[in-house]
XYZ file of C-alpha atoms in Angstrom:
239
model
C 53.047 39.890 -22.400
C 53.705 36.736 -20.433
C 51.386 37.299 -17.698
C 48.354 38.748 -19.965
C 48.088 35.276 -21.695
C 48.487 33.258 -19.046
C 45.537 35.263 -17.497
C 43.845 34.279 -20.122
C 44.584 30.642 -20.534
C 43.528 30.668 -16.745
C 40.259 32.349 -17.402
C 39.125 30.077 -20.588
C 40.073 27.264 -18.521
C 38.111 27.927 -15.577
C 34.883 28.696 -18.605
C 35.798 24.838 -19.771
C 36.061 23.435 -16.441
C 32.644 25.323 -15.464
C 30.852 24.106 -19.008
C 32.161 20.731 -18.341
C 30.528 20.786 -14.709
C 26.801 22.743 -15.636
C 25.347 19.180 -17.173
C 25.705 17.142 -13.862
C 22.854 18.837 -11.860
C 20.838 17.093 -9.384
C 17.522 16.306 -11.152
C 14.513 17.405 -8.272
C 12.243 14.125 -8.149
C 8.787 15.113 -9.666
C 6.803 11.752 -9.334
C 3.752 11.949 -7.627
C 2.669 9.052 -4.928
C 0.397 7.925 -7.108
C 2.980 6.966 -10.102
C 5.596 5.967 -6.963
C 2.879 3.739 -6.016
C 2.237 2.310 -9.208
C 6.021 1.773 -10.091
C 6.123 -0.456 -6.953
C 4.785 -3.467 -8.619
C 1.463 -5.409 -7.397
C 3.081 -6.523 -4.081
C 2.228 -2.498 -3.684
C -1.473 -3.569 -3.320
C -0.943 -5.760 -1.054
C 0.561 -3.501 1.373
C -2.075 -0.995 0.389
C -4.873 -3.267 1.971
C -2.807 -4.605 4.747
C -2.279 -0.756 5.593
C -6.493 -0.296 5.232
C -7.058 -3.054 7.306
C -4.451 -1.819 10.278
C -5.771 1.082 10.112
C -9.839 -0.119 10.480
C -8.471 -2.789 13.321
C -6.369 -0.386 15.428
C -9.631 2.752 14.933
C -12.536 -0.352 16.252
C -10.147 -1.322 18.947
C -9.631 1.677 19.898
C -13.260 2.371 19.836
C -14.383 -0.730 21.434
C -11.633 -0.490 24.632
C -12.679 3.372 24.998
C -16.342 2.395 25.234
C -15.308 -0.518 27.683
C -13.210 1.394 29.853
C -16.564 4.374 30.674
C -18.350 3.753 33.821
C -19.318 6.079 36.890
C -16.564 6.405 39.504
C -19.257 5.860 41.875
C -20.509 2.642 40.980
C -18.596 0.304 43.274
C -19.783 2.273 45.713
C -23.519 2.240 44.735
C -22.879 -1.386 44.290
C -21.925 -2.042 48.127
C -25.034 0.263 49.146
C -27.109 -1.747 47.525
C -25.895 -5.171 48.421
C -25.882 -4.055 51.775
C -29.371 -2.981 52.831
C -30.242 -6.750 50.672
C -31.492 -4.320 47.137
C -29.901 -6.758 44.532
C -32.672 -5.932 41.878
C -31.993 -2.130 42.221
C -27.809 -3.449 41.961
C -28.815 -5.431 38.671
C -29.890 -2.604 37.355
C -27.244 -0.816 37.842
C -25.199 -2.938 36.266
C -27.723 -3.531 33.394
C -27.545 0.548 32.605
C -23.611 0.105 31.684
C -22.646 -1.755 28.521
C -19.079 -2.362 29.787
C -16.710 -5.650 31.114
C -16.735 -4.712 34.594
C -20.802 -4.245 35.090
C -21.152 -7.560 33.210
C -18.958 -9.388 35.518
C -20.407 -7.475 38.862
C -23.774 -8.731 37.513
C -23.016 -11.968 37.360
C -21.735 -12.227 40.898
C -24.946 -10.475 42.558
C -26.822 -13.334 40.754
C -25.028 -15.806 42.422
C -25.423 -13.886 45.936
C -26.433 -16.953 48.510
C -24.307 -19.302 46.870
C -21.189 -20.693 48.141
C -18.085 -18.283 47.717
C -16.168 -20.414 45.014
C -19.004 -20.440 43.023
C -19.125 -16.658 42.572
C -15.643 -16.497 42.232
C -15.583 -19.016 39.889
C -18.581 -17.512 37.764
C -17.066 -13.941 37.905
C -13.303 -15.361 35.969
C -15.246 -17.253 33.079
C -17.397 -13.954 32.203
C -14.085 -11.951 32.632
C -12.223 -15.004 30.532
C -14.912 -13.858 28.084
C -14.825 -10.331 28.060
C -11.189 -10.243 27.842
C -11.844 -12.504 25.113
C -13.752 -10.180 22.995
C -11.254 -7.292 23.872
C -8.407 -8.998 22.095
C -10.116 -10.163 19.085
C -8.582 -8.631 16.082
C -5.065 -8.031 18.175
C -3.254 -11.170 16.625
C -4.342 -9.808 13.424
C -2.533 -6.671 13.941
C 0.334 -8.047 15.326
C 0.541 -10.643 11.997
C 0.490 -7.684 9.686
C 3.077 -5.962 11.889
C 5.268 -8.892 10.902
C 4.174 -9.717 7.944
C 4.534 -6.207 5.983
C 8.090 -5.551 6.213
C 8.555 -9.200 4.776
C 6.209 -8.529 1.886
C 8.491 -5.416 1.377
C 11.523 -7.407 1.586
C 10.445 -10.119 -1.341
C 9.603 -7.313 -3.635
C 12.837 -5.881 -2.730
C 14.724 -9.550 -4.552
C 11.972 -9.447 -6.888
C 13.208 -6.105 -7.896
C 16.872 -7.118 -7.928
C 15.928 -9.998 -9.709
C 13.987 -8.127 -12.380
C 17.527 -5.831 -12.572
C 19.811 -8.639 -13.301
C 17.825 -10.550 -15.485
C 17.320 -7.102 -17.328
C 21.010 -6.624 -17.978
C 21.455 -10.923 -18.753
C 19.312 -10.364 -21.513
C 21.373 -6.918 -22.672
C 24.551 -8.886 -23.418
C 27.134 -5.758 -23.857
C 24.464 -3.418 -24.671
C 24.173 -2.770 -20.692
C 22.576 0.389 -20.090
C 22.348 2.122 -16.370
C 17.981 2.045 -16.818
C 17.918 -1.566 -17.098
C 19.172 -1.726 -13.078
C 16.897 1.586 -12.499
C 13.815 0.176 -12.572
C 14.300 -3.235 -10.812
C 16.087 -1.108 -8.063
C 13.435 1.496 -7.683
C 10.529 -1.119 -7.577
C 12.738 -3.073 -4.754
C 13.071 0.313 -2.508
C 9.722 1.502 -3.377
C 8.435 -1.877 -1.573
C 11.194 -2.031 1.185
C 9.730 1.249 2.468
C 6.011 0.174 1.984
C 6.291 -2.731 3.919
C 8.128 -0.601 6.560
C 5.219 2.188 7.169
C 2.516 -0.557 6.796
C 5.297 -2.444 10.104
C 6.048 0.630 12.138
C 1.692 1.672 11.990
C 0.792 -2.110 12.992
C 3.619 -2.294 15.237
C 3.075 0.326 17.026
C -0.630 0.422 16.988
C -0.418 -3.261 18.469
C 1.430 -2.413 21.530
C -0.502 0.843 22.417
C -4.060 -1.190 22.105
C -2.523 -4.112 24.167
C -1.322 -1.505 26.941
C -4.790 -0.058 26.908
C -6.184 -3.781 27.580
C -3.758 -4.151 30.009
C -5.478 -1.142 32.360
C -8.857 -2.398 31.604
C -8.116 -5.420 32.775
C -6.764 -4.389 35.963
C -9.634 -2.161 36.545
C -11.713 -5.489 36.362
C -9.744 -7.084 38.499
C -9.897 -4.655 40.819
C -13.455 -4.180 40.722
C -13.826 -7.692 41.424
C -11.796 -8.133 44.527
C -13.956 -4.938 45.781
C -16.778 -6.932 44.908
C -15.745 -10.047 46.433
C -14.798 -7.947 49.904
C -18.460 -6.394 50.082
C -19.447 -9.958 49.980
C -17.237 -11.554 52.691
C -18.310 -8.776 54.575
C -21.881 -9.086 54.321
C -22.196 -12.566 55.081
C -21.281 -11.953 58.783
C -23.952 -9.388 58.798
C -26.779 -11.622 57.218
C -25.532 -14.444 59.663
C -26.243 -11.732 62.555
């Protein structure tokens, strides 16, 4: 008889134990981004239109370097054709037919053909001063925000802790586990806003910068070319 009932003290406690356990269930998260968004507080819409406007900066840099960076692989060479049997109206407009850095700056030097060598030199860096210039406009915007966003996160992270403990100073001994809740979910929800707006701006920063970087080496290689079919011509016009 013994081991019958302890059988079945053994099974009804195993029933207790697993009643006792069935109530603690992880709870699926059901919020949409919309009410996540929402229950970040307003520093949320700040990051929302610092994330618009990385987005718009890095899409027309992109868009202006891409344009900037098309021209014939056969134009340098057209170039010294033309500059050598003397055509520099047929080499302006050349030049003139691509909207790009490089054909600006070549430009400029066959106008100053006949001139002393610094002064084409020196007229070639100020347009290329310029047009690398207009290539990084908008750049130290990008990289502000990169910097900037994760901060923003950071204050609404205190100002979410802040909101907690000032929620349970005000409960006395009433403290209840929702009155840290919602200062702690506002204070992640903003720590990983400011993040994603970061890592998008950071990242979009240094990929548009490297792209400026080869442009402007393909200027500045165009330009010594340029340069060279010019030293070498003036022997021959000397002739």
């Amino acid at each position: 008889m013994l081991f019958p009932l302890l059988q079945a003290s053994l099974a009804d406690s195993l029933v207790q134990n697993e009643a006792a356990v069935a109530p603690i269930q992880p709870t699926v998260m059901n919020e949409s981004l919309w009410s996540m968004f929402t229950m970040g507080g307003p520093l949320m819409w700040v990051l929302l239109a610092l994330s618009i406007l990385a987005i718009y900066l890095i899409g027309r840099k992109w868009w202006t370097i891409n344009n900037a960076s098309k021209i014939d692989p056969h134009f340098m060479q057209d170039i010294r054709d033309y500059v050598t049997e003397g055509k520099t109206k047929s080499a302006i407009t050349l030049c003139q037919k691509y909207d790009n850095p490089v054909a600006r700056m070549i430009e400029t030097g066959i106008h100053r053909l006949g001139r002393p060598m610094a002064d084409i030199q020196s007229a070639i860096e100020n347009i290329g001063n310029v047009e690398v210039a207009r290539l990084e406009k908008g750049l130290p915007l990008l990289a502000t925000i990169a910097g900037g966003a994760p901060m923003i996160g950071f204050l609404g992270t205190v100002m979410g802790m802040v909101q907690a403990f000032f929620n349970m100073s005000k409960a006395g001994n009433n403290i209840d586990i929702t009155l840290l809740s919602g200062g702690i979910y506002t204070a992640m929800l903003t720590t990983v806003g400011g993040l994603v707006v970061g890592i998008i701006a950071y990242f979009g920063y240094n990929w548009l910068t490297s792209k400026v970087s080869d442009l402007v080496y393909k200027m500045e290689s165009s330009t010594m070319e340029f340069i060279d079919i010019v030293i070498n011509e003036e022997p021959a016009q000397q002739q």
